[in-house]
mmCIF file of C-alpha atoms in Angstrom:
data_model
loop_
_atom_site.group_PDB
_atom_site.id
_atom_site.type_symbol
_atom_site.label_atom_id
_atom_site.label_comp_id
_atom_site.label_asym_id
_atom_site.label_seq_id
_atom_site.Cartn_x
_atom_site.Cartn_y
_atom_site.Cartn_z
ATOM 1 C CA MET V 1 70.553 101.703 104.846
ATOM 2 C CA ILE V 2 71.441 100.653 101.228
ATOM 3 C CA LEU V 3 72.607 104.281 100.489
ATOM 4 C CA TYR V 4 75.476 104.075 103.089
ATOM 5 C CA ASP V 5 76.430 100.007 102.717
ATOM 6 C CA SER V 6 79.673 100.264 101.001
ATOM 7 C CA ILE V 7 83.024 102.004 102.039
ATOM 8 C CA PRO V 8 84.898 103.869 99.225
ATOM 9 C CA VAL V 9 88.603 103.064 98.895
ATOM 10 C CA LEU V 10 90.837 105.513 97.130
ATOM 11 C CA MET V 11 93.996 104.577 95.452
ATOM 12 C CA TYR V 12 96.926 107.003 95.413
ATOM 13 C CA HIS V 13 100.466 106.710 94.226
ATOM 14 C CA HIS V 14 102.235 109.964 94.424
ATOM 15 C CA VAL V 15 101.697 113.421 96.088
ATOM 16 C CA MET V 16 104.468 115.855 94.023
ATOM 17 C CA PRO V 17 104.565 119.317 92.792
ATOM 18 C CA VAL V 18 104.857 118.083 89.294
ATOM 19 C CA THR V 19 102.218 117.388 86.320
ATOM 20 C CA SER V 20 102.292 113.561 85.609
ATOM 21 C CA SER V 21 100.336 110.378 85.659
ATOM 22 C CA LEU V 22 99.366 108.712 88.948
ATOM 23 C CA ASN V 23 100.278 111.854 90.638
ATOM 24 C CA ILE V 24 98.409 114.670 92.411
ATOM 25 C CA THR V 25 99.719 117.999 93.409
ATOM 26 C CA PRO V 26 100.047 118.840 97.232
ATOM 27 C CA GLU V 27 97.735 121.702 96.610
ATOM 28 C CA LEU V 28 94.918 119.517 95.326
ATOM 29 C CA PHE V 29 95.420 116.623 97.833
ATOM 30 C CA GLU V 30 94.967 119.277 100.868
ATOM 31 C CA GLU V 31 92.014 120.522 99.051
ATOM 32 C CA GLN V 32 90.585 117.056 98.823
ATOM 33 C CA LEU V 33 91.407 116.269 102.755
ATOM 34 C CA SER V 34 90.074 119.711 103.538
ATOM 35 C CA GLY V 35 86.849 118.667 101.747
ATOM 36 C CA LEU V 36 86.932 115.365 103.615
ATOM 37 C CA LYS V 37 87.036 116.952 107.077
ATOM 38 C CA THR V 38 84.428 119.710 106.124
ATOM 39 C CA ASN V 39 81.770 117.367 104.971
ATOM 40 C CA GLY V 40 82.580 114.821 108.059
ATOM 41 C CA TRP V 41 84.118 111.842 106.303
ATOM 42 C CA LYS V 42 86.005 109.666 108.693
ATOM 43 C CA THR V 43 89.273 108.036 107.470
ATOM 44 C CA LEU V 44 90.024 104.415 108.533
ATOM 45 C CA ASP V 45 93.003 102.250 109.340
ATOM 46 C CA SER V 46 93.346 98.646 108.472
ATOM 47 C CA LYS V 47 91.739 97.235 111.601
ATOM 48 C CA GLU V 48 88.734 99.543 111.441
ATOM 49 C CA PHE V 49 88.389 98.778 107.630
ATOM 50 C CA LEU V 50 88.355 95.078 108.013
ATOM 51 C CA TYR V 51 86.149 95.242 110.968
ATOM 52 C CA PHE V 52 83.238 96.884 109.026
ATOM 53 C CA LEU V 53 83.880 94.320 105.927
ATOM 54 C CA GLN V 54 83.404 91.404 108.384
ATOM 55 C CA ASN V 55 80.380 93.286 110.096
ATOM 56 C CA PRO V 56 78.169 94.343 107.202
ATOM 57 C CA LYS V 57 75.161 95.599 109.462
ATOM 58 C CA GLU V 58 77.429 98.381 110.972
ATOM 59 C CA SER V 59 76.880 101.803 109.482
ATOM 60 C CA ARG V 60 79.375 102.854 107.021
ATOM 61 C CA LYS V 61 78.113 106.423 106.458
ATOM 62 C CA LYS V 62 80.834 108.833 105.346
ATOM 63 C CA CYS V 63 83.788 106.199 105.932
ATOM 64 C CA VAL V 64 86.469 106.093 103.620
ATOM 65 C CA LEU V 65 89.894 104.459 103.363
ATOM 66 C CA LEU V 66 92.782 106.227 101.636
ATOM 67 C CA THR V 67 95.537 103.943 100.147
ATOM 68 C CA PHE V 68 98.849 104.543 98.715
ATOM 69 C CA ASP V 69 100.877 102.081 96.512
ATOM 70 C CA ASP V 70 104.571 101.343 96.415
ATOM 71 C CA GLY V 71 106.196 103.431 98.735
ATOM 72 C CA PHE V 72 107.831 106.339 97.038
ATOM 73 C CA VAL V 73 109.522 108.919 99.356
ATOM 74 C CA ASP V 74 107.078 111.776 98.083
ATOM 75 C CA ASN V 75 104.472 109.966 100.351
ATOM 76 C CA TYR V 76 106.843 111.052 103.390
ATOM 77 C CA LEU V 77 107.763 114.507 101.909
ATOM 78 C CA TYR V 78 104.414 115.635 100.812
ATOM 79 C CA ALA V 79 101.253 113.403 101.570
ATOM 80 C CA TYR V 80 102.313 112.444 105.388
ATOM 81 C CA PRO V 81 102.369 116.355 106.466
ATOM 82 C CA ILE V 82 99.167 117.036 104.969
ATOM 83 C CA LEU V 83 97.471 114.060 106.398
ATOM 84 C CA LYS V 84 98.945 114.893 109.804
ATOM 85 C CA LYS V 85 97.606 118.459 109.535
ATOM 86 C CA TYR V 86 94.077 117.245 109.022
ATOM 87 C CA ARG V 87 94.503 114.167 111.522
ATOM 88 C CA MET V 88 93.504 111.673 108.919
ATOM 89 C CA LYS V 89 94.838 108.289 108.372
ATOM 90 C CA ALA V 90 95.713 106.117 105.156
ATOM 91 C CA LEU V 91 97.227 102.691 104.229
ATOM 92 C CA LEU V 92 100.855 102.410 102.637
ATOM 93 C CA PHE V 93 101.530 99.303 100.582
ATOM 94 C CA ILE V 94 105.072 98.979 100.352
ATOM 95 C CA ALA V 95 107.383 96.599 98.260
ATOM 96 C CA THR V 96 110.028 95.869 100.733
ATOM 97 C CA ASP V 97 112.708 95.167 98.422
ATOM 98 C CA PHE V 98 113.089 98.870 97.647
ATOM 99 C CA ILE V 99 113.030 100.019 101.294
ATOM 100 C CA THR V 100 116.580 100.920 102.614
ATOM 101 C CA ASP V 101 117.913 101.040 105.995
ATOM 102 C CA LEU V 102 119.502 104.339 105.521
ATOM 103 C CA ASP V 103 119.709 107.794 106.939
ATOM 104 C CA ILE V 104 119.018 110.092 104.194
ATOM 105 C CA LYS V 105 118.525 113.867 103.989
ATOM 106 C CA ARG V 106 115.880 114.703 101.621
ATOM 107 C CA GLU V 107 116.657 118.446 100.536
ATOM 108 C CA ASN V 108 117.553 117.528 97.186
ATOM 109 C CA PHE V 109 114.531 115.602 96.272
ATOM 110 C CA ILE V 110 113.505 116.282 92.683
ATOM 111 C CA ALA V 111 109.840 115.457 91.634
ATOM 112 C CA MET V 112 109.604 113.385 88.472
ATOM 113 C CA PRO V 113 107.267 111.382 86.479
ATOM 114 C CA HIS V 114 106.069 107.898 87.799
ATOM 115 C CA LYS V 115 108.013 105.757 85.248
ATOM 116 C CA GLN V 116 111.222 107.813 85.799
ATOM 117 C CA MET V 117 110.826 107.099 89.499
ATOM 118 C CA TRP V 118 110.352 103.397 88.961
ATOM 119 C CA LYS V 119 113.443 103.212 86.676
ATOM 120 C CA ILE V 120 115.597 104.779 89.630
ATOM 121 C CA ALA V 121 113.759 102.520 92.150
ATOM 122 C CA PHE V 122 115.128 99.427 90.022
ATOM 123 C CA SER V 123 118.782 100.769 90.382
ATOM 124 C CA GLU V 124 121.109 101.045 93.162
ATOM 125 C CA ARG V 125 120.080 104.538 93.369
ATOM 126 C CA ASN V 126 116.678 103.374 94.693
ATOM 127 C CA TYR V 127 117.003 105.313 98.174
ATOM 128 C CA GLU V 128 116.720 108.294 96.312
ATOM 129 C CA VAL V 129 113.023 107.960 95.305
ATOM 130 C CA MET V 130 111.803 105.385 97.784
ATOM 131 C CA CYS V 131 110.898 105.875 101.715
ATOM 132 C CA THR V 132 113.543 104.410 104.292
ATOM 133 C CA TRP V 133 112.488 102.282 107.215
ATOM 134 C CA ASN V 134 113.054 105.093 109.478
ATOM 135 C CA GLU V 135 110.618 107.250 107.518
ATOM 136 C CA LEU V 136 108.094 104.490 107.563
ATOM 137 C CA LYS V 137 108.578 103.992 111.316
ATOM 138 C CA GLU V 138 107.932 107.635 111.981
ATOM 139 C CA MET V 139 104.910 107.884 109.870
ATOM 140 C CA GLU V 140 103.431 104.821 111.467
ATOM 141 C CA SER V 141 104.403 105.930 115.164
ATOM 142 C CA GLU V 142 102.378 109.026 114.426
ATOM 143 C CA GLY V 143 99.235 107.149 113.604
ATOM 144 C CA VAL V 144 99.171 108.641 110.148
ATOM 145 C CA PHE V 145 100.302 105.686 107.791
ATOM 146 C CA ASP V 146 99.461 102.166 108.442
ATOM 147 C CA ILE V 147 102.225 100.425 106.707
ATOM 148 C CA GLN V 148 101.035 97.011 104.792
ATOM 149 C CA SER V 149 102.436 94.948 102.154
ATOM 150 C CA HIS V 150 102.735 94.994 98.353
ATOM 151 C CA GLY V 151 104.836 91.886 98.223
ATOM 152 C CA HIS V 152 108.608 92.211 97.875
ATOM 153 C CA THR V 153 109.850 92.961 94.546
ATOM 154 C CA HIS V 154 106.969 94.317 92.524
ATOM 155 C CA LYS V 155 107.396 91.266 90.125
ATOM 156 C CA ILE V 156 104.486 89.493 91.158
ATOM 157 C CA PRO V 157 102.925 90.243 87.619
ATOM 158 C CA ASP V 158 105.774 88.414 85.911
ATOM 159 C CA PHE V 159 105.908 85.542 88.028
ATOM 160 C CA ILE V 160 101.857 85.029 87.396
ATOM 161 C CA GLU V 161 102.567 85.489 83.763
ATOM 162 C CA LYS V 162 105.198 82.538 83.911
ATOM 163 C CA ALA V 163 102.995 80.518 86.136
ATOM 164 C CA ASN V 164 105.929 80.553 88.815
ATOM 165 C CA TYR V 165 103.630 80.266 91.905
ATOM 166 C CA ALA V 166 106.531 79.483 93.991
ATOM 167 C CA ALA V 167 108.189 82.847 93.400
ATOM 168 C CA VAL V 168 104.715 84.336 94.269
ATOM 169 C CA GLU V 169 104.796 82.599 97.631
ATOM 170 C CA ASN V 170 108.212 83.573 98.356
ATOM 171 C CA ASP V 171 107.903 87.128 97.308
ATOM 172 C CA LEU V 172 104.761 87.464 99.568
ATOM 173 C CA PHE V 173 106.366 85.773 102.534
ATOM 174 C CA LEU V 174 109.634 88.004 102.125
ATOM 175 C CA GLY V 175 107.254 91.098 102.221
ATOM 176 C CA GLN V 176 106.090 89.641 105.540
ATOM 177 C CA GLU V 177 109.144 88.887 106.862
ATOM 178 C CA PHE V 178 110.675 92.358 106.439
ATOM 179 C CA LEU V 179 107.810 94.187 107.667
ATOM 180 C CA MET V 180 108.077 91.991 110.804
ATOM 181 C CA LYS V 181 111.915 92.524 111.019
ATOM 182 C CA TYR V 182 111.766 96.483 110.770
ATOM 183 C CA LEU V 183 108.459 97.420 111.812
ATOM 184 C CA ASN V 184 107.703 94.309 114.323
ATOM 185 C CA LYS V 185 104.182 93.833 112.400
ATOM 186 C CA GLN V 186 102.359 90.878 110.837
ATOM 187 C CA PRO V 187 100.706 92.743 107.515
ATOM 188 C CA LEU V 188 97.329 91.417 107.044
ATOM 189 C CA HIS V 189 96.401 93.311 104.111
ATOM 190 C CA LEU V 190 97.992 93.108 100.561
ATOM 191 C CA ALA V 191 97.598 95.152 97.567
ATOM 192 C CA TRP V 192 98.364 93.268 94.261
ATOM 193 C CA PRO V 193 101.036 94.983 92.265
ATOM 194 C CA LYS V 194 99.644 96.551 89.365
ATOM 195 C CA GLY V 195 96.505 94.842 90.199
ATOM 196 C CA VAL V 196 97.452 91.439 88.644
ATOM 197 C CA TYR V 197 96.118 88.613 90.439
ATOM 198 C CA ASN V 198 94.217 85.165 89.817
ATOM 199 C CA ASP V 199 92.559 82.369 92.123
ATOM 200 C CA LYS V 200 95.761 80.620 92.634
ATOM 201 C CA VAL V 201 97.838 83.595 94.135
ATOM 202 C CA MET V 202 94.718 84.635 96.091
ATOM 203 C CA ARG V 203 94.781 81.150 97.799
ATOM 204 C CA ILE V 204 98.618 81.443 98.341
ATOM 205 C CA ALA V 205 98.017 84.974 100.101
ATOM 206 C CA VAL V 206 95.307 83.502 102.257
ATOM 207 C CA LYS V 207 97.515 80.511 103.328
ATOM 208 C CA LEU V 208 100.072 83.057 104.469
ATOM 209 C CA GLY V 209 97.523 84.790 106.564
ATOM 210 C CA PHE V 210 96.442 87.797 104.757
ATOM 211 C CA LYS V 211 92.903 88.831 105.608
ATOM 212 C CA ALA V 212 92.404 91.588 102.797
ATOM 213 C CA LEU V 213 93.240 91.619 99.366
ATOM 214 C CA TYR V 214 93.195 95.053 97.056
ATOM 215 C CA THR V 215 92.807 95.111 93.383
ATOM 216 C CA THR V 216 92.797 98.390 91.114
ATOM 217 C CA GLN V 217 89.200 97.631 90.024
ATOM 218 C CA ARG V 218 86.376 100.155 90.557
ATOM 219 C CA GLY V 219 83.428 99.076 92.640
ATOM 220 C CA ALA V 220 81.614 98.866 96.128
ATOM 221 C CA ASN V 221 82.936 97.458 99.117
ATOM 222 C CA VAL V 222 80.261 95.713 101.240
ATOM 223 C CA TYR V 223 81.737 92.433 102.526
ATOM 224 C CA ASP V 224 83.889 90.826 100.146
ATOM 225 C CA THR V 225 87.619 91.065 101.881
ATOM 226 C CA PHE V 226 89.341 89.323 99.040
ATOM 227 C CA HIS V 227 88.375 91.387 96.008
ATOM 228 C CA ILE V 228 88.806 94.965 97.477
ATOM 229 C CA LYS V 229 87.792 97.687 94.842
ATOM 230 C CA ARG V 230 89.699 100.677 94.709
ATOM 231 C CA LEU V 231 89.034 104.123 92.892
ATOM 232 C CA ALA V 232 91.984 105.492 91.228
ATOM 233 C CA VAL V 233 92.222 109.400 92.397
ATOM 234 C CA LYS V 234 92.615 111.964 89.754
ATOM 235 C CA CYS V 235 94.407 115.234 89.902
ATOM 236 C CA LYS V 236 91.233 117.245 91.036
ATOM 237 C CA GLY V 237 89.815 118.958 93.654
ATOM 238 C CA ARG V 238 87.282 118.490 96.391
ATOM 239 C CA ARG V 239 84.120 118.687 94.190
ATOM 240 C CA TRP V 240 85.486 115.907 91.782
ATOM 241 C CA LEU V 241 86.022 113.720 95.029
ATOM 242 C CA ASN V 242 82.986 114.340 96.997
ATOM 243 C CA LYS V 243 80.890 113.519 93.965
ATOM 244 C CA LYS V 244 82.775 110.074 93.748
ATOM 245 C CA LEU V 245 82.599 109.396 97.397
ATOM 246 C CA MET V 246 78.847 109.638 97.737
ATOM 247 C CA ILE V 247 78.439 107.290 94.645
ATOM 248 C CA TYR V 248 80.855 104.776 96.005
ATOM 249 C CA ASN V 249 79.202 104.988 99.662
ATOM 250 C CA SER V 250 76.431 102.953 98.299
ATOM 251 C CA SER V 251 76.469 99.658 96.370
ATOM 252 C CA LEU V 252 73.085 100.597 94.572
ATOM 253 C CA LEU V 253 74.499 103.942 93.334
ATOM 254 C CA THR V 254 77.811 102.218 92.258
ATOM 255 C CA LYS V 255 76.004 99.825 90.228
ATOM 256 C CA ILE V 256 73.993 102.402 88.597
ATOM 257 C CA TYR V 257 76.967 104.648 88.134
ATOM 258 C CA SER V 258 78.986 101.661 86.484
ATOM 259 C CA LYS V 259 76.234 101.111 83.841
ATOM 260 C CA ILE V 260 75.949 104.723 82.786
ATOM 261 C CA ARG V 261 79.697 105.233 82.818
ATOM 262 C CA PHE V 262 80.170 102.438 80.514
#
């Protein structure tokens, strides 16, 4: 049915008890998940999502994909327990250069704005704000977070700007290598850092074996696996989210809404 031909893909970055951009508080995140459960939405993993896109005739009614970008430790401290509580799944796109193989206690974690966390991530203190490999292994072994690729250095936009496509390929390759080394998996899903990409880097990603490429653009997802659209989640509750999901569960409603919105 045309009303349920699209799969909404949500884009999160942080779940923390702080007011800042790209963040939702734990209380509102739980309210959103509670709303999903109450209204019968099914969260997908990477294999299920890819199957639906490759089989457009399958019913997508109330199917949704939750995604998180970067790999910040608040995903482990706050998002993970809430997802586990509601038995829901999500994809976590990690930039592998920031992930350490350390055993760290998290009692002293301090929530802070996104830009401040990135500043620390690009320093020798990156372990303070990014997940460790052990934390990623735990979340994946519990069937909660499906770990996928965000490249290696998060610098792909810079490489594209300089037309350094050899660096792009190396960055994507290293991201794959680290995921294979530490999690024993070949990532098939890639989210472009900052949503920056072009046709050349898409061809590179496909050559390396990626089957699904994620943007930061809004829109419907019916069958195109190389331009997956995502809705940036706001720090709002279940009513806001339910309204958006009903729109983005339909390519027709998405098209109408995009015209009204702009």
